[in-house]
Short mmCIF file of C-alpha atoms in Angstrom, two decimals:
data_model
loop_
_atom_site.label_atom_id
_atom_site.label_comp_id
_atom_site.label_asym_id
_atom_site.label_seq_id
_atom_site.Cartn_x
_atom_site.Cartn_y
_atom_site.Cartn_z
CA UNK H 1 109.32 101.77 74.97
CA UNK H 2 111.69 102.58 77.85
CA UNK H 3 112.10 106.45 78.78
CA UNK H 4 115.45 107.52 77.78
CA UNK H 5 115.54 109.71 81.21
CA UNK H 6 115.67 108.16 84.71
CA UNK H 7 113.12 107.93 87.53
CA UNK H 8 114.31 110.72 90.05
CA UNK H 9 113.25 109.68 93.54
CA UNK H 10 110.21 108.27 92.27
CA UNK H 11 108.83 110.15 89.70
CA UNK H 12 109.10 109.38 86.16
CA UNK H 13 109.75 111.24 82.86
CA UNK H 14 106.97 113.00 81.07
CA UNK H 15 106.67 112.05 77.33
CA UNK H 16 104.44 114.20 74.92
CA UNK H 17 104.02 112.37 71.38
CA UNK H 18 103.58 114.13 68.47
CA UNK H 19 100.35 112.95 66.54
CA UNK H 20 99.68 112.75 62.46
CA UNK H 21 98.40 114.47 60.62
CA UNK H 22 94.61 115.06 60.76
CA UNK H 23 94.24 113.52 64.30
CA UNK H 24 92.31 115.33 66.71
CA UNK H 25 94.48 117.35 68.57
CA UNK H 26 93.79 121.15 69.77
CA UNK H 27 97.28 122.38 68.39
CA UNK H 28 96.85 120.95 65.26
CA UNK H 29 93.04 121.87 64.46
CA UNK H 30 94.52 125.72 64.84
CA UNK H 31 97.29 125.80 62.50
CA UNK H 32 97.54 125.23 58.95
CA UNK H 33 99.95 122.58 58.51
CA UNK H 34 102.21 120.87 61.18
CA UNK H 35 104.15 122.53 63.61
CA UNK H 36 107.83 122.94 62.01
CA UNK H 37 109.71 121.79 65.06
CA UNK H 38 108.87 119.47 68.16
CA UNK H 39 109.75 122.47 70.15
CA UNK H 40 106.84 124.57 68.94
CA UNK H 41 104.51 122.10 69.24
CA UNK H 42 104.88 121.39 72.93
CA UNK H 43 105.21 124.80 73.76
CA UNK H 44 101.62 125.40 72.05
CA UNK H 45 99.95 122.36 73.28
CA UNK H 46 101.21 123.52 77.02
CA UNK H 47 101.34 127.70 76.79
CA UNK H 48 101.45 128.50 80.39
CA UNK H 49 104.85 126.74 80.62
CA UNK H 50 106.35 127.54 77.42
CA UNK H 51 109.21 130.14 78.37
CA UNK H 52 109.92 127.10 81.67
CA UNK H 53 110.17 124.52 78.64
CA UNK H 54 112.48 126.74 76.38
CA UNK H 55 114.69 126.62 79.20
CA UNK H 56 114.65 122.39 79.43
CA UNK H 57 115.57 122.77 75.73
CA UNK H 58 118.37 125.13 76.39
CA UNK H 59 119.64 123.50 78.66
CA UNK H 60 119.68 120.03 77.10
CA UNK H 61 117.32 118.21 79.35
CA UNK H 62 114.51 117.45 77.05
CA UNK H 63 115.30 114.08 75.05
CA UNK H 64 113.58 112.29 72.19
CA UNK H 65 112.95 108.79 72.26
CA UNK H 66 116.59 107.42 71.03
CA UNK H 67 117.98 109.70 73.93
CA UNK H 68 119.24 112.21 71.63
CA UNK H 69 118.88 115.64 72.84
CA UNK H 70 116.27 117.61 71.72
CA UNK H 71 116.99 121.24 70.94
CA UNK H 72 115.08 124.13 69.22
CA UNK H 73 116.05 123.25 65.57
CA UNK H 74 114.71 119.57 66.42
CA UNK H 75 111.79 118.67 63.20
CA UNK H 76 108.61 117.83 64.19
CA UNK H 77 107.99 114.40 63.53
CA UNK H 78 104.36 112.44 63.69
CA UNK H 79 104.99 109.73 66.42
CA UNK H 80 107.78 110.62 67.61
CA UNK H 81 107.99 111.61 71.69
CA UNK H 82 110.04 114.15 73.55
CA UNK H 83 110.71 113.16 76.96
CA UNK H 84 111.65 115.82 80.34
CA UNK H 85 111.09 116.02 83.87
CA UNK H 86 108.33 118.38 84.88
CA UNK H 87 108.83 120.24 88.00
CA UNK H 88 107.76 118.61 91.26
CA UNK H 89 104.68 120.52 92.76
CA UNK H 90 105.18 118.81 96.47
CA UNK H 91 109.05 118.89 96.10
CA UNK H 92 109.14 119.04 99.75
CA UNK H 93 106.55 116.69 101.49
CA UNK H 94 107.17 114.79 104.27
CA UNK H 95 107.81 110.93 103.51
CA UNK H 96 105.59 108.56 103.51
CA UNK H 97 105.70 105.32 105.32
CA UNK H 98 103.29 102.54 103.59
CA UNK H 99 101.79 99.93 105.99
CA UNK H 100 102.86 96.49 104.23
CA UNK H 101 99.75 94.22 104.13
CA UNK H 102 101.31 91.39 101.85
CA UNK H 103 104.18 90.88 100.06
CA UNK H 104 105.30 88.11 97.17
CA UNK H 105 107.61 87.99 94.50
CA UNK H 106 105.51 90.00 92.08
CA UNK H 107 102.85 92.39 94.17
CA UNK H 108 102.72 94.47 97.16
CA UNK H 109 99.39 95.27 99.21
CA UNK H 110 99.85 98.56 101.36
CA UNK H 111 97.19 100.26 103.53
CA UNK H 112 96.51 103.63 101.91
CA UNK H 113 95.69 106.14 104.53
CA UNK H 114 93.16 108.20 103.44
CA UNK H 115 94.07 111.42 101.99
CA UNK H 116 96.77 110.32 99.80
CA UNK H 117 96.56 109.67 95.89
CA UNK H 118 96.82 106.00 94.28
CA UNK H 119 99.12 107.46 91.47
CA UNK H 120 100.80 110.90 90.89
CA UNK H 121 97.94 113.40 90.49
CA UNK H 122 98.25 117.24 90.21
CA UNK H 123 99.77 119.12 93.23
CA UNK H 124 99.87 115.47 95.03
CA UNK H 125 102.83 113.43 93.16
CA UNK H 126 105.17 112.79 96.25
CA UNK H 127 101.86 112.68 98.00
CA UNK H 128 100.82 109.62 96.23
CA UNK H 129 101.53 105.60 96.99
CA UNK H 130 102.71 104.97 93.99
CA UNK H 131 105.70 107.34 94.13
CA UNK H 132 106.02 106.70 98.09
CA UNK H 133 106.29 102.97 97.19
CA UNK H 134 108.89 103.42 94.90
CA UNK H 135 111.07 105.56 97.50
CA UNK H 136 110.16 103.08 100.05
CA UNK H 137 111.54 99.81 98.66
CA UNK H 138 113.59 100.87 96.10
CA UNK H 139 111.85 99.93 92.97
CA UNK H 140 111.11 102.24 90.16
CA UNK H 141 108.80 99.59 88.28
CA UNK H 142 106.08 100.03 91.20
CA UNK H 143 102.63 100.74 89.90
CA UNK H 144 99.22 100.69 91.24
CA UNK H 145 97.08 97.96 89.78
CA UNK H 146 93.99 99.53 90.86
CA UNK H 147 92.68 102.75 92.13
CA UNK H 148 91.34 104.43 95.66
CA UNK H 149 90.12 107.84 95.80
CA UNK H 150 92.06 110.26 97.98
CA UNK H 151 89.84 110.27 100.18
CA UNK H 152 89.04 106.31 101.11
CA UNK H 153 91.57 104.34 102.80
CA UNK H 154 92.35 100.68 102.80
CA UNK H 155 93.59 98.11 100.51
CA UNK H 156 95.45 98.79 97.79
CA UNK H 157 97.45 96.28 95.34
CA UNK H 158 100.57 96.99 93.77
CA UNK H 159 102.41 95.61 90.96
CA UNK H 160 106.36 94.90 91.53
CA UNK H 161 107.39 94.56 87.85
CA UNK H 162 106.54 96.16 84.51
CA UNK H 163 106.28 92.36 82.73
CA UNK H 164 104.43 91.29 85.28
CA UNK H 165 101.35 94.03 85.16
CA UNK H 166 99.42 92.18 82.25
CA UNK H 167 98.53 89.38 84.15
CA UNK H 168 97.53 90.91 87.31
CA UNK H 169 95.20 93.86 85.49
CA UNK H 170 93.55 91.27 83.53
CA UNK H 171 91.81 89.98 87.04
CA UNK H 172 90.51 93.32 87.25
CA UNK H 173 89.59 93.55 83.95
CA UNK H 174 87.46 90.81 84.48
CA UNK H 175 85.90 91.20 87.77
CA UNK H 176 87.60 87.86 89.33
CA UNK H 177 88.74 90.58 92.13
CA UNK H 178 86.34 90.51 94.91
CA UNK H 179 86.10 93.56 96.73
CA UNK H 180 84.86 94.65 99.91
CA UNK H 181 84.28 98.40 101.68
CA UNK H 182 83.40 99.39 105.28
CA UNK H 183 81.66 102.55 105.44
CA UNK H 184 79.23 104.21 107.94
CA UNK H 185 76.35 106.30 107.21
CA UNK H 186 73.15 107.02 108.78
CA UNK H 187 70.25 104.54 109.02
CA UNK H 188 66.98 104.33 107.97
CA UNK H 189 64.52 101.75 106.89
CA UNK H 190 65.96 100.90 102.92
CA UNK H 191 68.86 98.86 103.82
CA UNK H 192 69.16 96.70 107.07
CA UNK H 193 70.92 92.92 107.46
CA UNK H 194 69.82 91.42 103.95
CA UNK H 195 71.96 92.87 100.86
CA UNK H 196 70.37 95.15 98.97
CA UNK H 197 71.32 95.64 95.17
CA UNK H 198 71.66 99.02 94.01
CA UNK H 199 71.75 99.26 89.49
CA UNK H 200 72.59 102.69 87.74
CA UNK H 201 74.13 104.24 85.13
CA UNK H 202 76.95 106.56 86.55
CA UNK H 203 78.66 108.40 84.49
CA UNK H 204 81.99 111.21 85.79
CA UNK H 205 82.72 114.44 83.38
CA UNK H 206 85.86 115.38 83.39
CA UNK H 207 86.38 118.40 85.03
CA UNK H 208 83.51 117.95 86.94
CA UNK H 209 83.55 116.98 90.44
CA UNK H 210 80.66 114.75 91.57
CA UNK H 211 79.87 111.90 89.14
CA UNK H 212 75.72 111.73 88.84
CA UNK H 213 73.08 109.02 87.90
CA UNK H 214 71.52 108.86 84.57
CA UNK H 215 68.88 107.12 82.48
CA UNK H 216 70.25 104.71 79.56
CA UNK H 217 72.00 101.09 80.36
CA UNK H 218 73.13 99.88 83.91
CA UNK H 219 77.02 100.57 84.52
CA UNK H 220 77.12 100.49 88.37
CA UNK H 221 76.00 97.76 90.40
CA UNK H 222 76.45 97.58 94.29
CA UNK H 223 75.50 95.41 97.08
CA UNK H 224 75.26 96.82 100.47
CA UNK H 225 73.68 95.73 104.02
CA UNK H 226 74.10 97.40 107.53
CA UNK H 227 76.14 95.30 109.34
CA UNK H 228 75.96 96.88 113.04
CA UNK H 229 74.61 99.86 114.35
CA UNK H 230 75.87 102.52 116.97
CA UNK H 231 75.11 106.02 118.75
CA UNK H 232 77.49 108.37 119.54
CA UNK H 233 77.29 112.38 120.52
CA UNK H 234 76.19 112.75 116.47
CA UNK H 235 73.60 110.86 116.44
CA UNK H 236 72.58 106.88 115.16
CA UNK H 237 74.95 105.02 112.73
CA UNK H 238 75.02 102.14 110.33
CA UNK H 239 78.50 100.34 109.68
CA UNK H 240 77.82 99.17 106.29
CA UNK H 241 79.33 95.95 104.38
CA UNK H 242 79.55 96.92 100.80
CA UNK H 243 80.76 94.88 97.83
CA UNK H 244 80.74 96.85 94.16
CA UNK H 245 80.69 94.65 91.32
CA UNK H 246 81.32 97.28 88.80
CA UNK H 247 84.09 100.01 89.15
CA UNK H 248 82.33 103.59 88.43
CA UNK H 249 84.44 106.93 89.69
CA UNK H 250 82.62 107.58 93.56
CA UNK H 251 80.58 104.34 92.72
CA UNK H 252 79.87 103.65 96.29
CA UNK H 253 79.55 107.33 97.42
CA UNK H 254 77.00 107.89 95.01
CA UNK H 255 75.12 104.64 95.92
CA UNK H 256 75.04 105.14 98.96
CA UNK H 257 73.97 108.78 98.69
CA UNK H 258 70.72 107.53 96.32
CA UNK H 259 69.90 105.41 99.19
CA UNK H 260 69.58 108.15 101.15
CA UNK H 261 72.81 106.82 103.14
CA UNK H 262 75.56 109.88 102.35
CA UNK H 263 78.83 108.39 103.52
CA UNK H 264 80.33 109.89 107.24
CA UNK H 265 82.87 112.81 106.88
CA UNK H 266 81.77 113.18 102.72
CA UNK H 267 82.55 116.72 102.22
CA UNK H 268 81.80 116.10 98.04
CA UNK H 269 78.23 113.82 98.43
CA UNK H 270 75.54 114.75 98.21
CA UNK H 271 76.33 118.26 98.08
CA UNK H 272 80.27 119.56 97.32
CA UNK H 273 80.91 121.68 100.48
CA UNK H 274 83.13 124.76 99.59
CA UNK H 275 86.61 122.99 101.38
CA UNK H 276 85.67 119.54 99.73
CA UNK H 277 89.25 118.86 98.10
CA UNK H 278 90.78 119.50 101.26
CA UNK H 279 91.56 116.95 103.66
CA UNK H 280 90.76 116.87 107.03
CA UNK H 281 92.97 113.88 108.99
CA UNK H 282 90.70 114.50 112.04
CA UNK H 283 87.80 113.68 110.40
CA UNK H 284 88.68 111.36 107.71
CA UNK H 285 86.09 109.93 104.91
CA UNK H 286 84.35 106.93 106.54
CA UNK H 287 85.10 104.33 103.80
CA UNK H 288 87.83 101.91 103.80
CA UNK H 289 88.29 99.40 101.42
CA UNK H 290 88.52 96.54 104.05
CA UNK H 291 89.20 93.13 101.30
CA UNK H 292 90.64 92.10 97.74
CA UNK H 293 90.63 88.25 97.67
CA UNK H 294 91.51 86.64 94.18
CA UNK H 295 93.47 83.75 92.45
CA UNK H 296 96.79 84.84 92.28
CA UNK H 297 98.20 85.01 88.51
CA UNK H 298 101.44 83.46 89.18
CA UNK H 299 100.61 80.97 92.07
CA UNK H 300 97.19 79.80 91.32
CA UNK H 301 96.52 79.91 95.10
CA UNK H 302 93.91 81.54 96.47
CA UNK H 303 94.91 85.45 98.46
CA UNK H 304 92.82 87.26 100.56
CA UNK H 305 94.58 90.72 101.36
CA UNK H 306 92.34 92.57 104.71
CA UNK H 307 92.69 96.53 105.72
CA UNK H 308 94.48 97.28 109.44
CA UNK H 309 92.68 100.53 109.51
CA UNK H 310 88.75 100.70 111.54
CA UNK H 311 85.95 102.80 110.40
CA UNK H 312 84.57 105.16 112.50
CA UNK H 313 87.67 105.68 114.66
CA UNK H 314 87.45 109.16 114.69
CA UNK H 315 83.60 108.79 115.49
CA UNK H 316 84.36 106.36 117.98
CA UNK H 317 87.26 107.83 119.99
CA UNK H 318 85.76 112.08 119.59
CA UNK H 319 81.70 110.84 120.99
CA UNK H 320 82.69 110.08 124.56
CA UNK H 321 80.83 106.69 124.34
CA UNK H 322 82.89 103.39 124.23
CA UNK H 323 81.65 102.59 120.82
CA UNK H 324 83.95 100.19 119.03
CA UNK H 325 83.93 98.57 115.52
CA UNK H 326 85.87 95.93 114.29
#
């Protein structure tokens, strides 16, 4: 279904359906019956913005899904959607300026620095790639095919066209996308030149920040060896050549932190430090997502897409010593 309201520099339309009856849904489990206007239900499902949404409706910016505008006497209706812009929280960032890594016909590869969302995420939406993208090349169909945490920078594959996104997710789907990390921890004697193979079960709670190991049926699986070695003012350091084969929330950082390897400049593993959501450009996460290689979709040639950025430059260019990685 196509939003009846336009992308605005980026950013797309919000759309809140209204479910059935007896579906489980917080606003309906506390009433009796259905709400008795689309209005009401939005404004109970989202309370804390309810007198900012009565304005919207007032002044004819919230739309259902035939474009028709909704107003306060609108009927609820089970699957039906009402459709607004939600206020901007970063309104006024800076722009961002993606480094182009490849570039066909139906996908873009950009270098995400680290610190900026994949996709539009809480008080980070201009923030993001996915929005900068857009902004950047003119093309409101943009959308990230994958995932990076804000934190880790590297490689990260976009998707030019809405008909084309099938095609392209179904490669990560099914793990025909080989991936490949840099990342530099400490050293000790459980990992050295041969991969080692690390199996868990991870599992991520929502609303909880670290994701954790657990007993019950493997989910994560990792490869990882030490690839060099180097000492700088902080001590001795491991650059580390990692490859998951699964695609767990902090997969890697919580790997590497049960090898007793916690990942350079992790303010969340293995402990969350009290400033751990905020970024620090000066001393930047060391993990970079350094490869994607795959068959592409469309061509049926093989593409191998590699990160500009280094790990350990901060390391490297702060310690003093000429210590270089690359």
């Amino acid at each position: 279904m196509s939003p009846p309201l336009p992308t605005v520099r980026g950013v797309g339309p919000a759309r809140v359906r209204m479910p059935g009856p007896g579906a489980p849904d917080p606003v309906l489990d506390a009433l009796p019956g259905l709400p008795a206007t689309a209005v009401e239900y939005v404004q109970r499902r989202f309370p804390d913005d309810a007198a900012w949404f009565r304005e919207q409706v007032a002044a004819g910016r919230v739309l259902g899904d035939g474009g028709g505008v909704v107003t306060p006497e609108t009927p609820y209706e089970a699957g039906v959607s009402v459709w607004f812009h939600r206020p901007v929280p970063d309104e006024d960032a800076a722009p961002v300026t993606l480094d182009v890594l490849h570039e066909d016909d139906w996908i873009l590869a950009v270098d995400k620095p680290h610190g900026l969302c994949s996709t539009p995420k809480g008080e980070n939406v201009r923030r993001s790639v996915v929005v900068a993208a857009r902004c950047q090349f003119g093309n409101d169909e943009i959308s990230a095919l994958h995932r990076l945490d804000r934190s880790t920078g590297g490689v990260l594959l976009l998707c030019k066209h809405a008909e084309d996104r099938g095609a392209f997710h179904r490669m990560f789907q099914e793990r025909t996308v080989r991936k490949t990390y840099w990342a530099v921890a400490g050293v000790n004697g459980r990992v050295g030149e041969d991969p080692v193979r690390v199996e868990s079960r991870i599992r991520k709670i929502q609303g909880v920040v670290q994701a954790f190991e657990e007993p019950g049926e493997v989910n994560a699986v990792t490869d990882v060896r030490r690839a060099e070695t180097f000492t700088d003012a902080q001590g001795r350091w491991g650059l580390y050549e990692i490859a998951p084969l699964t695609g767990r929330t902090h997969q890697i950082r919580v790997h590497m932190t049960s090898l007793g390897l916690p990942l350079r400049g992790d303010k969340l593993y293995p402990a969350p430090r009290e400033d751990f959501d905020v970024e620090d450009p000066e001393n930047p996460l060391q993990l970079i997502a350094r490869s994607l290689e795959f068959i592409h979709p469309r061509t049926g040639q093989p593409v191998r897409i590699d990160s500009r950025l280094t790990p350990s430059r901060h390391a490297a260019a702060t310690s003093g010593d000429n210590v270089t990685i690359a």
